[in-house]
Short mmCIF file of C-alpha atoms in Angstrom, two decimals:
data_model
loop_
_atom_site.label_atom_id
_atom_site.label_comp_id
_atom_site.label_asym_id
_atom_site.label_seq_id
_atom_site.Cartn_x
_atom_site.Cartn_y
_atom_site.Cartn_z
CA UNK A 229 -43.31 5.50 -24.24
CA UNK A 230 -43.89 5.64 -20.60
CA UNK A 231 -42.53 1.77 -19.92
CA UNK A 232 -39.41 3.32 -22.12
CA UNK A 233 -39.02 6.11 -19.45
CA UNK A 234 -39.41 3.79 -16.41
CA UNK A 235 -37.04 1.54 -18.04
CA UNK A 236 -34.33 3.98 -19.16
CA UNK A 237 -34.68 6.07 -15.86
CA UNK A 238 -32.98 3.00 -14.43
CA UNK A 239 -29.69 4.04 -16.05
CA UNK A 240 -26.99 6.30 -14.19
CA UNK A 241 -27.54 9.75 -15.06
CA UNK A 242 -24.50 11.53 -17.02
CA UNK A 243 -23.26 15.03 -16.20
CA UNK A 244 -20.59 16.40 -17.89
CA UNK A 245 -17.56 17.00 -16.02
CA UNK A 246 -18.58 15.56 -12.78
CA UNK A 247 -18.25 11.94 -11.64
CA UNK A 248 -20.75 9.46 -10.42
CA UNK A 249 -20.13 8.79 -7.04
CA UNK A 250 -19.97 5.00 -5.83
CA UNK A 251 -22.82 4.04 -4.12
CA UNK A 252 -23.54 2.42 -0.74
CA UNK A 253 -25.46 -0.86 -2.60
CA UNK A 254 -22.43 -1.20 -4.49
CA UNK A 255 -20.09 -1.03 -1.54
CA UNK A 256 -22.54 -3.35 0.38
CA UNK A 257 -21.43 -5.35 -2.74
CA UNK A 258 -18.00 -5.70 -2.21
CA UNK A 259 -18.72 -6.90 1.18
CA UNK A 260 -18.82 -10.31 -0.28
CA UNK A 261 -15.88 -10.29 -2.38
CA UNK A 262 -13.42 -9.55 0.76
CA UNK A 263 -14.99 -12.99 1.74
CA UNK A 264 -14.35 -14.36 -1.58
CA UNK A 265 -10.13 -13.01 -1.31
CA UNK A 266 -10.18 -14.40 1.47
CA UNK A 267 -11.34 -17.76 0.49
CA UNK A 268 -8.79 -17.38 -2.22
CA UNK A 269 -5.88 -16.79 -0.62
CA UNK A 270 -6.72 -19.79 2.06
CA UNK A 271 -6.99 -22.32 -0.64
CA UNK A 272 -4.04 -21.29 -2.43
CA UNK A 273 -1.90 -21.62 0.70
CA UNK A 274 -3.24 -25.17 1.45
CA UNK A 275 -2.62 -26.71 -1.76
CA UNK A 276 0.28 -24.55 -2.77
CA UNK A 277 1.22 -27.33 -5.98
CA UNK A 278 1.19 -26.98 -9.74
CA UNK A 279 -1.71 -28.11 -9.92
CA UNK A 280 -3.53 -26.35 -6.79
CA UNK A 281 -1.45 -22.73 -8.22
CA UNK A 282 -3.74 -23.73 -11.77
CA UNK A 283 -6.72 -24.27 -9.65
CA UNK A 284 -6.82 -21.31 -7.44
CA UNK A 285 -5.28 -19.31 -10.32
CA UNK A 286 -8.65 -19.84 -12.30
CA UNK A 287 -10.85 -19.15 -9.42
CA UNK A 288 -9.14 -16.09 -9.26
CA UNK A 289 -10.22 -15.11 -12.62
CA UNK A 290 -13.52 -16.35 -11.94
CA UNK A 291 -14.09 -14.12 -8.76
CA UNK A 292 -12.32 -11.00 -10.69
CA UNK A 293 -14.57 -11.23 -13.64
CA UNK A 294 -17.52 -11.90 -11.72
CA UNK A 295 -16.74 -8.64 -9.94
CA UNK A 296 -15.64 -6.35 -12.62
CA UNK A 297 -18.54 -7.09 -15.01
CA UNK A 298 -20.87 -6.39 -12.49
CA UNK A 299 -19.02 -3.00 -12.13
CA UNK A 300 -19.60 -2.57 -16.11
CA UNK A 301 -23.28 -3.25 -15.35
CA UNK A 302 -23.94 -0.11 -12.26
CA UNK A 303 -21.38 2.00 -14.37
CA UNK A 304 -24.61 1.64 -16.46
CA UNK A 305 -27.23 1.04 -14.49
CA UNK A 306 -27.82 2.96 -11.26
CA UNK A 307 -27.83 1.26 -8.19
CA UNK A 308 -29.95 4.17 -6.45
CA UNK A 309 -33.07 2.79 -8.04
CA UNK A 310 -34.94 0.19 -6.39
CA UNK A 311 -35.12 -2.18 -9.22
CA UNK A 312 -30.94 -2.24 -9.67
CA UNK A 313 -30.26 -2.44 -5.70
CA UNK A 314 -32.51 -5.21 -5.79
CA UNK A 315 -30.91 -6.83 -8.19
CA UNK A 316 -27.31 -5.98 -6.66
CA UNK A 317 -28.75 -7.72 -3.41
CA UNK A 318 -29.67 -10.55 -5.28
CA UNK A 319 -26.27 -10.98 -6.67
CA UNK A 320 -24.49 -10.82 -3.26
CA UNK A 321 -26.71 -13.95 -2.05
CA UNK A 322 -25.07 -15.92 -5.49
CA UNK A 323 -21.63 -14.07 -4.66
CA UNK A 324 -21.71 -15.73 -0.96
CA UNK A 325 -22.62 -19.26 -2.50
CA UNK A 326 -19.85 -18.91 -5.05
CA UNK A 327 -17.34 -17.48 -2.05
CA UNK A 328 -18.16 -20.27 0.32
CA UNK A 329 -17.58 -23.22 -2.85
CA UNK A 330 -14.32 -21.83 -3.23
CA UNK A 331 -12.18 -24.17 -1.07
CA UNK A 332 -13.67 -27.12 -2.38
CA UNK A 333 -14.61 -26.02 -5.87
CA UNK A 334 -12.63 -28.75 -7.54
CA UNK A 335 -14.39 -31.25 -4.65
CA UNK A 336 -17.82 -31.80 -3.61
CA UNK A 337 -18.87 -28.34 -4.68
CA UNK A 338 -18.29 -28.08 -7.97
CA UNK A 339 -21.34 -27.55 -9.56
CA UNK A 340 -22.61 -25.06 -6.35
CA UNK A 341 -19.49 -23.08 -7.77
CA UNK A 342 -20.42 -23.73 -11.49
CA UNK A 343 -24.28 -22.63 -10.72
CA UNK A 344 -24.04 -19.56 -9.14
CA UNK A 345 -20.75 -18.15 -11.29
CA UNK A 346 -22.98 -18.91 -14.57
CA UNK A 347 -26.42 -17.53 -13.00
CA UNK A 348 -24.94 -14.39 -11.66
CA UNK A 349 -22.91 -13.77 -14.51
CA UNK A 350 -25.86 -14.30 -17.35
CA UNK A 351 -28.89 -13.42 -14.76
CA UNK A 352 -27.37 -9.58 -14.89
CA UNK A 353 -26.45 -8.65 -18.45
CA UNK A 354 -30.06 -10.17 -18.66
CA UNK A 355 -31.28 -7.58 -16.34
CA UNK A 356 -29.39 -4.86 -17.89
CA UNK A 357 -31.06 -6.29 -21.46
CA UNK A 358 -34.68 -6.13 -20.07
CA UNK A 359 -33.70 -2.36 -18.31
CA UNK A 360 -32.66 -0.94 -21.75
CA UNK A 361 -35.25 0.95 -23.69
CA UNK A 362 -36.09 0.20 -27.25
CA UNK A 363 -34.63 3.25 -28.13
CA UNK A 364 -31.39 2.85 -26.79
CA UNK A 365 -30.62 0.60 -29.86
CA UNK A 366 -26.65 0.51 -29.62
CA UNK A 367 -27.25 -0.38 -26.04
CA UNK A 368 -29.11 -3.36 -26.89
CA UNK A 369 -27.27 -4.91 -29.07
CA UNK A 370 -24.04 -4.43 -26.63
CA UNK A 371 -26.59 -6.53 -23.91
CA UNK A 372 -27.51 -8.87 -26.59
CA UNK A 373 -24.05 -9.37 -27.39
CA UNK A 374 -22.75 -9.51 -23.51
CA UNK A 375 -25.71 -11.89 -22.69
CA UNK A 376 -24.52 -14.35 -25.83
CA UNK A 377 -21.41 -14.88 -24.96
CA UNK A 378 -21.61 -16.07 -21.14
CA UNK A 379 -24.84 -17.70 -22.32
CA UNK A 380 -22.18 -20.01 -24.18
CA UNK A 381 -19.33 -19.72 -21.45
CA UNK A 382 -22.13 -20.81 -18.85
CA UNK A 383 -22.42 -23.98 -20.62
CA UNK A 384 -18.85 -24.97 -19.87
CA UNK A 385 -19.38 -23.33 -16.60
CA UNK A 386 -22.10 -25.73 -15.99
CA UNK A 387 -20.45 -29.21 -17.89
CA UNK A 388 -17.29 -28.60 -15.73
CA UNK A 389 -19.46 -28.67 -12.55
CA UNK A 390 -20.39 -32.25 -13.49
CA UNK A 391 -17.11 -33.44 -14.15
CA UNK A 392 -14.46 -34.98 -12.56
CA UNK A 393 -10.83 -33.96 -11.69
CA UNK A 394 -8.91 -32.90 -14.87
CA UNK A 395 -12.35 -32.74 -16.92
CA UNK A 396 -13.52 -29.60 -14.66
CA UNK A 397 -10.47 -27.74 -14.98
CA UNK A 398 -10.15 -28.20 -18.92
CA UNK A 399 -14.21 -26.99 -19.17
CA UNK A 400 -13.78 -24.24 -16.73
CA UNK A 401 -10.63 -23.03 -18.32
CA UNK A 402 -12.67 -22.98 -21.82
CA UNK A 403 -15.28 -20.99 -20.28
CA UNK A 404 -12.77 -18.47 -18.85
CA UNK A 405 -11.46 -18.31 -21.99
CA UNK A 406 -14.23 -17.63 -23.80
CA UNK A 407 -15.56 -15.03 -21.64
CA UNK A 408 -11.88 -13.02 -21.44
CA UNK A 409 -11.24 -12.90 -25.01
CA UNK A 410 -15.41 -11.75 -25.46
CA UNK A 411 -14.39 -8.11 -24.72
CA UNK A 412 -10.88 -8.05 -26.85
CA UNK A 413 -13.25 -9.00 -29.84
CA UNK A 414 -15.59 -6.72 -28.51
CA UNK A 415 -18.31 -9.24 -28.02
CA UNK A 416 -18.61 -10.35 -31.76
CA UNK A 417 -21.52 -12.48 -32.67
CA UNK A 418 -23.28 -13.45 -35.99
CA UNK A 419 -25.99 -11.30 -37.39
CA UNK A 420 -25.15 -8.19 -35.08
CA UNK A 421 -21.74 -7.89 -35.47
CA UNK A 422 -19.17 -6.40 -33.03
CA UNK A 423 -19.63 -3.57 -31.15
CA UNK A 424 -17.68 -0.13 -31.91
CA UNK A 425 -15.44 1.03 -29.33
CA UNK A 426 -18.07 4.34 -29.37
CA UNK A 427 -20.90 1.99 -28.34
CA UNK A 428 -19.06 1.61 -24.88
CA UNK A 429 -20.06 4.77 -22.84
CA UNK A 430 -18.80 4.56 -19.21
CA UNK A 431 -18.32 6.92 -16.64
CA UNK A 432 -14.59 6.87 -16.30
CA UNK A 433 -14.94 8.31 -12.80
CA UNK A 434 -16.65 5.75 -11.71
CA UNK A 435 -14.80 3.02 -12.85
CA UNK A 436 -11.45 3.88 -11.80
CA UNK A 437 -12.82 4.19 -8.24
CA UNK A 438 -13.98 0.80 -8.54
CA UNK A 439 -11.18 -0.73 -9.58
CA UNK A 440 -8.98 1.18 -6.58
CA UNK A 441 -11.81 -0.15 -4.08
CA UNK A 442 -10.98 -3.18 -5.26
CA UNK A 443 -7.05 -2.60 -4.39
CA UNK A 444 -8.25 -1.53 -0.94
CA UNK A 445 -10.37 -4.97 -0.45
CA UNK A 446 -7.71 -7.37 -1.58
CA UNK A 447 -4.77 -5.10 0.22
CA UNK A 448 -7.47 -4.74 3.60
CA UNK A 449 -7.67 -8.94 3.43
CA UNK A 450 -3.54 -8.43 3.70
CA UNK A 451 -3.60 -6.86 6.41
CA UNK A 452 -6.24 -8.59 8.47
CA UNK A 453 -4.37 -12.52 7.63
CA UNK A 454 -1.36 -10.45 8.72
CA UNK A 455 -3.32 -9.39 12.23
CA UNK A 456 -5.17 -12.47 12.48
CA UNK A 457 -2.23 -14.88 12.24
CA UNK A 458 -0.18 -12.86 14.21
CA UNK A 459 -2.50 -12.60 16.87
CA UNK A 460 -2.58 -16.44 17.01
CA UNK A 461 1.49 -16.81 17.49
CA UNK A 462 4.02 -15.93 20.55
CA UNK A 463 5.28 -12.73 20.29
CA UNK A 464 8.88 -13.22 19.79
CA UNK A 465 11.68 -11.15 18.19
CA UNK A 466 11.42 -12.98 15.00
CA UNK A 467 7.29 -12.80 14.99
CA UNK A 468 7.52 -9.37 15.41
CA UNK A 469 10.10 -8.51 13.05
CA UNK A 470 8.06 -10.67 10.43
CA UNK A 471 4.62 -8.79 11.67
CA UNK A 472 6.17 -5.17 10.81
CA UNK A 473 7.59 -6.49 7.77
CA UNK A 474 4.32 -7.83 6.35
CA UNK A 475 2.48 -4.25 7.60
CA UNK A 476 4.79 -2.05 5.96
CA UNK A 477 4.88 -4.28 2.62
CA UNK A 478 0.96 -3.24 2.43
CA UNK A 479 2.00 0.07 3.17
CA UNK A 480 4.79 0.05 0.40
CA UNK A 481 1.91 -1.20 -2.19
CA UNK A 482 -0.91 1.14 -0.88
CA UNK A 483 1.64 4.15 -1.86
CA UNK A 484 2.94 2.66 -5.34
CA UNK A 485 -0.89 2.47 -6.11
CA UNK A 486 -2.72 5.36 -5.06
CA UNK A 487 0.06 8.23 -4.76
CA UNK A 488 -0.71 8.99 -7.96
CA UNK A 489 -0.99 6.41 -10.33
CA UNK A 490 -5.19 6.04 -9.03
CA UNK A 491 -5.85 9.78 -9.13
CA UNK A 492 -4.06 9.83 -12.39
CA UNK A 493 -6.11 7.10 -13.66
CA UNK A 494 -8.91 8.66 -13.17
CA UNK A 495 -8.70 11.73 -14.56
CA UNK A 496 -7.23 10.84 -17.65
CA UNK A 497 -10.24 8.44 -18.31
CA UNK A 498 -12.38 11.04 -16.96
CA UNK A 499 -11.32 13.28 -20.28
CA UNK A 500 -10.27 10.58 -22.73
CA UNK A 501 -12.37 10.44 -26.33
CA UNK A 502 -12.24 7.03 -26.02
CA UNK A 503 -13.47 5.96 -21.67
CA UNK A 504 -14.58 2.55 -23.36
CA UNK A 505 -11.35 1.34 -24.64
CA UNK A 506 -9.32 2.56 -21.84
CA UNK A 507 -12.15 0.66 -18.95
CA UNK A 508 -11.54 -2.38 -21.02
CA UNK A 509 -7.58 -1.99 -20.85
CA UNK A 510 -6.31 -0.60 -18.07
CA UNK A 511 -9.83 -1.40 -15.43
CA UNK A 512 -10.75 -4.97 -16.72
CA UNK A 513 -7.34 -6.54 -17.74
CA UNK A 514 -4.47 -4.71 -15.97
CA UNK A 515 -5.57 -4.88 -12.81
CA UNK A 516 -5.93 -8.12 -12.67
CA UNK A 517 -1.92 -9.12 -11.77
CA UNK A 518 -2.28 -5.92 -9.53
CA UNK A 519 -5.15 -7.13 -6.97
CA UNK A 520 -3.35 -11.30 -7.74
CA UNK A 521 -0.03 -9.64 -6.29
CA UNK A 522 -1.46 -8.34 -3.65
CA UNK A 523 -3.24 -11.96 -2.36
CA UNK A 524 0.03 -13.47 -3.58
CA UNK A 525 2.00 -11.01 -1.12
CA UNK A 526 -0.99 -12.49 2.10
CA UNK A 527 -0.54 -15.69 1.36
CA UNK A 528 3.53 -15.12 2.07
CA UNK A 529 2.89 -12.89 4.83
CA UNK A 530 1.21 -15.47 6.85
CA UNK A 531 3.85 -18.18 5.51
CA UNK A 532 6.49 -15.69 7.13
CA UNK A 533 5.13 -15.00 10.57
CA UNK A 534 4.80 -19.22 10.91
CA UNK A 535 7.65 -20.08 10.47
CA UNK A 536 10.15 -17.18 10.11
CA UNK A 537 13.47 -18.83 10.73
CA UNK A 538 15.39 -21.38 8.60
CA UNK A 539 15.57 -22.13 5.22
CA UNK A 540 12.70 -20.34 2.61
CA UNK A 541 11.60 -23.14 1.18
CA UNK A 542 9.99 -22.94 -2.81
CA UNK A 543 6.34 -22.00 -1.15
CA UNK A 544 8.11 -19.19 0.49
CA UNK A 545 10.44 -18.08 -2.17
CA UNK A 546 7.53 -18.27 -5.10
CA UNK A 547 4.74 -16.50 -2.89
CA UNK A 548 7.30 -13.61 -0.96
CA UNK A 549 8.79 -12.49 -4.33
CA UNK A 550 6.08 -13.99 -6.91
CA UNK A 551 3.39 -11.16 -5.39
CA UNK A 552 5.34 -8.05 -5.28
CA UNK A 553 6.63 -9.13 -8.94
CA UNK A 554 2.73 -9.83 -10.15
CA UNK A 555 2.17 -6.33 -8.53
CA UNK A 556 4.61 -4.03 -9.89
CA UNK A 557 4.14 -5.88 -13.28
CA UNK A 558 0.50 -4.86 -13.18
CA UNK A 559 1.24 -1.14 -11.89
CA UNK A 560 3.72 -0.27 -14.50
CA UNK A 561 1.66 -1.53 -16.93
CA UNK A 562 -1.70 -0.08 -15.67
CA UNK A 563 0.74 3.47 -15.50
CA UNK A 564 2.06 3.18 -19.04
CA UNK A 565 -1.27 2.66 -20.10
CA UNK A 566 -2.62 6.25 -18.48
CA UNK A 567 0.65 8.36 -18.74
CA UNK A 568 2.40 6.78 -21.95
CA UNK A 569 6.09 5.71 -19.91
CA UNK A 570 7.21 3.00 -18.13
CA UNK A 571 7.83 3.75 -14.86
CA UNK A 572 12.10 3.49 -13.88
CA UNK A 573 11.35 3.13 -10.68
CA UNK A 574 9.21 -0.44 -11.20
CA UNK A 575 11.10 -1.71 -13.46
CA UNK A 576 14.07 -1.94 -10.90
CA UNK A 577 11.83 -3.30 -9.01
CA UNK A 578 10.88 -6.07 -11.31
CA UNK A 579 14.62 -6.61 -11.72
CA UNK A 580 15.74 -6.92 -8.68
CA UNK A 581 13.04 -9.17 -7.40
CA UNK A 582 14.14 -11.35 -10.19
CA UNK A 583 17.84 -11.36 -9.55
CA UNK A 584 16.51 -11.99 -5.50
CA UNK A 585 15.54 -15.28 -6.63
CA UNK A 586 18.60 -16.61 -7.00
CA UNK A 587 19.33 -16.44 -3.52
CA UNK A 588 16.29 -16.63 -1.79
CA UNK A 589 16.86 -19.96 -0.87
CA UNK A 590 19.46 -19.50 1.15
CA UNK A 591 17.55 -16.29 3.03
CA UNK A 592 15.41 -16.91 6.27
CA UNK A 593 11.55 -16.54 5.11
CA UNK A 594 12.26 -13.24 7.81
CA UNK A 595 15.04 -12.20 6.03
CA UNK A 596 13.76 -12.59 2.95
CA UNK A 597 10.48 -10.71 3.77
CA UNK A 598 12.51 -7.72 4.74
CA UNK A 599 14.70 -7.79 1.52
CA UNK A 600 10.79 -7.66 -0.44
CA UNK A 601 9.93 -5.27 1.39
CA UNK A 602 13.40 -3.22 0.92
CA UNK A 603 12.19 -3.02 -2.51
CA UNK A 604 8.82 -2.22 -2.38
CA UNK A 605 9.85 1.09 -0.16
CA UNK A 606 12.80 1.80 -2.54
CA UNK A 607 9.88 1.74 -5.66
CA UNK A 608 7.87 3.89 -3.82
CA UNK A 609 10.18 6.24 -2.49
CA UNK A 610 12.13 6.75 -5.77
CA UNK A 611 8.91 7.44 -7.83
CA UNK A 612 7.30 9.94 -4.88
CA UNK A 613 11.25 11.88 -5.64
CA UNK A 614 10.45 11.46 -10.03
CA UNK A 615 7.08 12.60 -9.77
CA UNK A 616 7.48 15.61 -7.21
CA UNK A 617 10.46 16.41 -9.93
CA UNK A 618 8.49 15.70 -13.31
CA UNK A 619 5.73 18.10 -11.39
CA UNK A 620 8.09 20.82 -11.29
CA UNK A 621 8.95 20.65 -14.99
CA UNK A 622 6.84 22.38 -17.69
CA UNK A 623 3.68 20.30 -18.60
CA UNK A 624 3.45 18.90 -22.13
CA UNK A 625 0.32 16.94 -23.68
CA UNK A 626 0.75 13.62 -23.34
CA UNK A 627 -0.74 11.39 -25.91
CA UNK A 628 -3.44 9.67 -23.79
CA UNK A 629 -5.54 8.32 -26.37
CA UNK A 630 -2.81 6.56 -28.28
CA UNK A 631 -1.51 5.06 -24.66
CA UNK A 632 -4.81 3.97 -23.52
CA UNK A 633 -5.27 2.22 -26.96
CA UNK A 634 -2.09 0.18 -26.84
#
């Protein structure tokens, strides 16, 4: 009984109506994973092809997945004891091997990329296996089940690493596969089962400020490509119209975001029946176009202040309206998904970035930044206006539960 209360002392302690806070370990964390954007949104603007999109694309997946399942595993755990912020530590040293294999992850470092993705992803739900008392049976079998499944996905992980060209894309796209559809079938495996939807206790709290750290790492790695770059260049008219341009674009998504769609994010999860199904919705899935968008929207920003004049050419046109459209497409969905209604305001948004794309061609990359971010202010003006009015009206129950289980 005594190695069961060692063991489950290691877990986060639960009191009602009061969050967990996020913890300094796990913001030491993230450290790595601004390296890791970063890395992303370099390769992805030097082999900007169909087949170096599909490539970065999927290592994109790979870093988000890496990241949010260990946010599952200290919504669990807590990363206050010594045993868990050791094991956090020991994660960042695989996270800065699998950052710095990034830009040639499809080249010479393959299997450095395979390696640590595989060992940090199975090494933890291990961890959290070997940390959960006996008598915590329904959170066993969820680490069982967890640990199964990127068992399996780390064998792909692995074969890809020793393959060649197409051959390590098609195994590393299985493996992805395997390990995003693992929570939608909520980690089914012979013998045990599936898990129940009840079986997934989170601390909503927590996880929504995750995620929104998350925002502010991808949308900080915007801004310093945008400073960085600019830094580099002469400071002409054009640079500096394309420099403001790119700043208040960040701006424009840091208020769509957090104005109220975070806060309201978490604390409907905060008080849903069902935190589980809602964490494995709106946190793990839906923000994964949100945080792409916003390295989508760096890579054009830097494509902007290089060369603003002239024609935009496809790079330009694809990257300057592809990541506010990836963006808003995640927000409005992450926002149906915690107040029940699709946001008007983004979905003129998504509109008229698509009707932009008929004649972005013809636009300056400058010009065309500016339109973007036109729209982006418009979105977050004209939902600051609904909101302040929809505050003003009566309040009515929304149906969270049903939303967050769509």
């Amino acid at each position: 009984m005594a190695g069961d209360d060692q063991h489950g002392a290691l877990f986060r302690p639960l009191v009602p109506n009061q969050h967990s806070r996020v913890t300094y370990a796990e913001l030491f964390f993230d450290l790595v994973f601004v390296f890791a954007v970063t890395q992303i949104s370099h390769t992805l603007l030097g082999r900007f092809t169909p087949l170096g999109a599909a490539q970065t694309t999927l290592l994109f997946l790979a870093v988000w997945w890496v990241w949010v399942y260990t946010s599952w595993i200290t919504n669990w755990l807590n990363p206050e004891t010594t045993p868990v912020r050791v094991m956090l530590f020991v994660l960042m040293l695989g996270g800065l091997v699998l950052s710095t294999s990034i830009p040639q992850a499809f080249e010479s470092r393959g299997l450095w990329f395979a390696v640590a993705y595989a060992a940090m992803q199975v090494s933890k739900t291990v961890f959290l296996l070997v940390s959960t008392p006996p008598a915590r049976t329904l959170a066993r079998l969820n680490a069982i089940r967890i640990t199964t499944w990127l068992s399996v996905s780390g064998v792909f992980w692995i074969a890809g690493g020793f393959a060649e060209g197409q051959a390590r894309l098609a195994f590393w796209a299985v493996a992805l596969g395997i390990e995003y559809l693992s929570p939608a079938v909520r980690f089914w495996i012979p013998k045990y089962g599936a898990s129940s939807i009840e079986d997934w206790t989170v601390e909503g709290g927590h996880m929504a400020e995750r995620c929104a750290l998350f925002v502010i790492i991808a949308l900080g790695e915007s801004i310093v490509v945008t400073g960085a770059t600019f830094a580099d260049l002469t400071w002409t008219a054009e640079t500096l119209g394309a420099f403001a341009s790119s700043f208040i674009g960040s701006l424009a998504m840091w208020w769509i975001y957090f104005h109220r769609g975070a806060e309201a994010g978490s604390e409907l999860i905060s008080r849903s029946s069902e935190p589980g199904r809602l964490a494995r919705l709106a946190y793990t899935y839906l923000h994964m176009p949100i945080v792409a968008g916003i390295i989508l929207s760096a890579v054009a920003d830097e494509l902007v202040l290089k060369h603003p004049g002239g024609h935009s050419d496809l790079k330009t046109v694809l990257s300057a309206i592809g990541g506010p459209l990836l963006f808003l497409l995640g927000t409005i969905l992450f926002k149906h998904t915690i107040r029940g209604w699709l946001q008007l305001s983004h979905g003129v948004g998504i509109i008229a970035l698509g009707v932009l794309v008929w004649f972005a061609g013809e636009m300056s990359p400058l010009l065309l930044s500016i339109v973007t971010t036109a729209i982006m202010i418009i979105v977050a003006a004209w939902e600051s206006i609904s909101l302040k009015s929809e505050a003003a009206k009566p309040r009515r129950e929304q149906p969270h539960s049903e939303a967050g289980s769509t």
